[in-house]
Coordinates of C-alpha atoms in Angstrom, one line a residue:
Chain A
X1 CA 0.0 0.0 0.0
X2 CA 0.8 3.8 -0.2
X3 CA 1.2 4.0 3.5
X4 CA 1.9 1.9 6.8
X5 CA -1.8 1.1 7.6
X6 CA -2.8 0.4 11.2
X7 CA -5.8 -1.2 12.5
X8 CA -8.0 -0.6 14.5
X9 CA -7.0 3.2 14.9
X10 CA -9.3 3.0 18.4
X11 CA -9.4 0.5 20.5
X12 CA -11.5 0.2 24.6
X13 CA -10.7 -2.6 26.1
X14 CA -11.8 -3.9 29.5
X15 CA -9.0 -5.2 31.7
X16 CA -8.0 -8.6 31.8
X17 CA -9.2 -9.0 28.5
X18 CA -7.1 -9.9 25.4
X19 CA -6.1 -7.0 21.9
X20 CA -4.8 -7.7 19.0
X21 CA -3.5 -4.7 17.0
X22 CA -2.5 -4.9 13.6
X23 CA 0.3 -3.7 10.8
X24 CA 0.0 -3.2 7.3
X25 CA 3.4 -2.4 6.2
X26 CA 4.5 -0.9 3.1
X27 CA 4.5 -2.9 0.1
X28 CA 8.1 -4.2 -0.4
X29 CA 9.5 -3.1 3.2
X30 CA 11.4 -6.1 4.7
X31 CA 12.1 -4.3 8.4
X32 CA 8.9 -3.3 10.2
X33 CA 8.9 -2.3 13.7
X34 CA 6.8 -1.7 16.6
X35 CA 6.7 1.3 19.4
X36 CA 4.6 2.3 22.0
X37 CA 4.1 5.9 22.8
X38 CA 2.9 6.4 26.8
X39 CA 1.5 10.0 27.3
X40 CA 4.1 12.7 28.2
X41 CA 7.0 10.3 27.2
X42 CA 8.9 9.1 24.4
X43 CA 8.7 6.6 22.0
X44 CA 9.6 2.9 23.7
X45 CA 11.0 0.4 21.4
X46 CA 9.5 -3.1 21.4
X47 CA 10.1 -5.6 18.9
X48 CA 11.7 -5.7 15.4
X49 CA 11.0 -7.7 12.5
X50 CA 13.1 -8.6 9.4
X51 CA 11.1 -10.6 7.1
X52 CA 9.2 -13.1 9.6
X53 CA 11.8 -13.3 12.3
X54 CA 12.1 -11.2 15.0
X55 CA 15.9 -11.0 16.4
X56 CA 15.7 -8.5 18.9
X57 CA 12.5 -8.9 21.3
X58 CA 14.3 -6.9 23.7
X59 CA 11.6 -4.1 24.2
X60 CA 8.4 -6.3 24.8
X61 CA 7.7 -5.5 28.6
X62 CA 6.5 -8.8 29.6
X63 CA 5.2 -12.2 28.5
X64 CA 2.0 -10.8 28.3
X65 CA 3.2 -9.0 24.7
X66 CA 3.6 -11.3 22.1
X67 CA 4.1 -10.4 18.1
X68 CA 4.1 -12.2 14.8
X69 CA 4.5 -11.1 11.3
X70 CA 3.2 -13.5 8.5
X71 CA 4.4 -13.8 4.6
X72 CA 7.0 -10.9 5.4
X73 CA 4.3 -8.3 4.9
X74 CA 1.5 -8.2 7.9
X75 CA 2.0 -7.9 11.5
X76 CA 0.2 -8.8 14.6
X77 CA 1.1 -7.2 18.2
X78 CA -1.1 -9.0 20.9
X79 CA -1.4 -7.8 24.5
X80 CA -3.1 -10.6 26.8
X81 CA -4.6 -10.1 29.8
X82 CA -4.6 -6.6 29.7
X83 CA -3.6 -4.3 32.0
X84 CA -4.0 -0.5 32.6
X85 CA -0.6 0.7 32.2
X86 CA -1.0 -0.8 28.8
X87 CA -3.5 2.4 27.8
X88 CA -1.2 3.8 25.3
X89 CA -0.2 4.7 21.5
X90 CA 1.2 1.8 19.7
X91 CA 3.0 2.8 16.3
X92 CA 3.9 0.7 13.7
X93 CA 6.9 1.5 11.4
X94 CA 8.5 -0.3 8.4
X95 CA 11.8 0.6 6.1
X96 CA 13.2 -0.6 3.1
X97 CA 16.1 -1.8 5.0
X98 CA 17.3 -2.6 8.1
X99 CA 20.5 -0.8 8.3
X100 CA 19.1 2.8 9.7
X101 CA 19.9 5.1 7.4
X102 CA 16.7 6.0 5.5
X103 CA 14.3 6.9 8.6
X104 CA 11.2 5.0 9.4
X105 CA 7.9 5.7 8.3
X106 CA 5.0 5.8 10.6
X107 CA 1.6 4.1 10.9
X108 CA -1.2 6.8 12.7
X109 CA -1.1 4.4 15.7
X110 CA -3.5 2.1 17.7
X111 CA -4.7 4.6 20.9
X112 CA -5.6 1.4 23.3
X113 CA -7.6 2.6 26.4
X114 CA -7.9 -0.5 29.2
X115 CA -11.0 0.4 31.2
Chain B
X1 CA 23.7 2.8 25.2
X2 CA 22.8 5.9 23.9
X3 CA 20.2 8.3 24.7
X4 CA 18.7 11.5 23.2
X5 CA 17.8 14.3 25.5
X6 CA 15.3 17.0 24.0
X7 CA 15.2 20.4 26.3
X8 CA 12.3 21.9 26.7
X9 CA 9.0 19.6 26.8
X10 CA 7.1 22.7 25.4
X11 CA 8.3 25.6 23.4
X12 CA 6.2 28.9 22.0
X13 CA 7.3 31.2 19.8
X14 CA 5.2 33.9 18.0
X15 CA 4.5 33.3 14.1
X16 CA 7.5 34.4 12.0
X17 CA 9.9 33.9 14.5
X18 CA 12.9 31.8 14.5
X19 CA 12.2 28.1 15.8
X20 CA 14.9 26.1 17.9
X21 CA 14.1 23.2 19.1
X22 CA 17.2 21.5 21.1
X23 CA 18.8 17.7 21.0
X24 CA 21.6 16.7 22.4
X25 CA 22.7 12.9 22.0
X26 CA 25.3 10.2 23.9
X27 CA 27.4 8.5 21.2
X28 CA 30.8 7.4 21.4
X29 CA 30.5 6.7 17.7
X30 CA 29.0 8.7 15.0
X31 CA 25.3 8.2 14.9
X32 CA 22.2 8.4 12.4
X33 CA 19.9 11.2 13.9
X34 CA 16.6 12.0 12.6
X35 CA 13.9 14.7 13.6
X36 CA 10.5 13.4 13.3
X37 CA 7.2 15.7 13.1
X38 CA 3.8 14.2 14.7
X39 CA 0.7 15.9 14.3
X40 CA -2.4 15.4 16.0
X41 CA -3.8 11.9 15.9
X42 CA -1.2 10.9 13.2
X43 CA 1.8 9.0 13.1
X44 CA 5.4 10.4 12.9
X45 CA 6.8 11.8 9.9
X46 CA 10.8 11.9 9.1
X47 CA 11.7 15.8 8.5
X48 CA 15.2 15.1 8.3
X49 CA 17.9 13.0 8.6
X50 CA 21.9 12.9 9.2
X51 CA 23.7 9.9 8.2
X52 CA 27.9 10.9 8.2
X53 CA 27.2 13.3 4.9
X54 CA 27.2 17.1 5.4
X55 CA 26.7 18.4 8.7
X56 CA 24.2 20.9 7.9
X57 CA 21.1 18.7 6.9
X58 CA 17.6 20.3 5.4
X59 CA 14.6 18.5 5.3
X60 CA 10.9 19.2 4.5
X61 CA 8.8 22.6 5.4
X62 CA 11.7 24.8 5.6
X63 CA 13.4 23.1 8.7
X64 CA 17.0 22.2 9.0
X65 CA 19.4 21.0 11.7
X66 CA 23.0 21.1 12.2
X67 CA 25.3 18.5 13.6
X68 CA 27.9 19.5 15.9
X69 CA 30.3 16.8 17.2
X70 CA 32.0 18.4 19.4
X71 CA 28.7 19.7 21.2
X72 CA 26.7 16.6 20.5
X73 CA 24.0 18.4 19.2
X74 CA 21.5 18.2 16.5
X75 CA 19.3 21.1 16.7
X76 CA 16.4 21.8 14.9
X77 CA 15.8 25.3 13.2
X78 CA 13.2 27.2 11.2
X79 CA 14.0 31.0 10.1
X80 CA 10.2 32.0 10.6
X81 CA 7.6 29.9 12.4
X82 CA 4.2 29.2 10.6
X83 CA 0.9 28.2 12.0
X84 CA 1.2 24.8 10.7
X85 CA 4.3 24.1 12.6
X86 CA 2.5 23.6 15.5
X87 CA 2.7 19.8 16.4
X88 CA 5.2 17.3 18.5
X89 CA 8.7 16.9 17.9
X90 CA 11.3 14.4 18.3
X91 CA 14.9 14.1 17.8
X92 CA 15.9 9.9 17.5
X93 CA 19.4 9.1 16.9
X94 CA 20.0 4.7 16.2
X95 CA 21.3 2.6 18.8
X96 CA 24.3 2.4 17.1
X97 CA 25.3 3.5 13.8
X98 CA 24.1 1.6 11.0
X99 CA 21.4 -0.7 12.8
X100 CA 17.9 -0.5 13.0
X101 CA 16.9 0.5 16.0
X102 CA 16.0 4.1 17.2
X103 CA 16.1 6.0 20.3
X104 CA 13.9 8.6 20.7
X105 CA 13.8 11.3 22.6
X106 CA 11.0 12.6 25.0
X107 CA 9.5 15.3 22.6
X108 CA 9.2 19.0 22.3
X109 CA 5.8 19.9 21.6
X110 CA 5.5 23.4 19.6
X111 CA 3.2 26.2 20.0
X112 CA 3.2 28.9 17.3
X113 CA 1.1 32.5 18.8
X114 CA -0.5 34.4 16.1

């Protein structure tokens, strides 16, 4: 697509129940990335894809998160049992490449509310 | 590990005035850095990048930054603020040159007075 296309862009959830937030990525993009943004802070990495692997994991903030990415293109961030402090902005990104040099670009976000 | 520190959570400046918005960065090797623009209820959009080239970078909407080693500083400019600058900032520099993954900094959000 034209774009990195996120999905849904709102989502209320009640706690302790399970989300699955989705990434479009743009056509042809082999790195696709994801982030949370938590009000009044900055961007927190979690998990990086090349192709369907996922070698660093590092940002994830508990077994609770869990991400896949299927057929190199679409990716799935799931949050289980959810919990309140995980009411924020989650941004999707993709590049060409994974080296760093050309920028990411930006989905609008899922804004996840846990009620 | 490097970090990215952004001064000033909010800055103002009255409409055709000059726009700096600070970054300063820890690197012990020479990093990417990137300013990205967000907008309300959108995503992030690159406005410009340094990757080792010229020091003096310009990017989209009239903004440019400047890299300065030896003050480890990438600071965004704009001769003459517009309305439409107003939005969210953030410097990002990558975790270490050449690899994927970007720090961010906390954000600057601007405020442009008529």
């Amino acid at each position: 697509g034209a774009g990195v296309s996120q999905s849904p862009s709102n989502k209320v959830t009640e706690k302790g129940k399970d989300v699955e937030l989705r990434c479009d990525p743009i056509s042809g993009h082999t790195a696709l990335y994801w982030y949370r943004q938590s009000l009044g802070q900055g961007l927190e990495f979690l998990i990086y894809f090349q192709g369907n692997s996922a070698p660093d994991k590092s940002g994830l903030p508990s077994d609770r998160f869990s991400a896949e990415r299927t057929g190199g293109s679409v990716s799935t961030l799931t949050i289980q049992r959810t919990q309140q402090e995980d009411s924020a902005v989650y941004l999707c990104a993709s590049s060409m490449e994974s080296q760093g040099t050309d920028g990411y670009t930006f989905g609008s976000g899922t804004r996840l509310t846990v009620v | 590990a490097q970090s990215v520190t952004q001064l000033g959570s909010h800055v103002s400046v009255s409409e055709g005035a000059l726009v700096l918005l600070r970054c300063n960065y820890s690197s012990s090797v020479p990093p990417y850095l990137f300013w990205y623009v967000q907008y309300p209820n959108q995503g992030l959009q690159l406005l410009l990048k340094y990757t080792s080239a010229a020091t003096l970078v310009k990017g989209i909407n009239g903004f440019e930054a400047e890299f300065k080693k030896s003050e480890t500083s990438f600071h965004l400019t704009k001769p003459s603020a517009h309305m439409s600058d107003a939005a969210e900032y953030f410097c990002a520099v990558s975790e270490t040159s050449g690899t994927y993954k970007y720090i961010f900094g906390t954000g600057t959000r601007l405020k442009v007075l008529a």
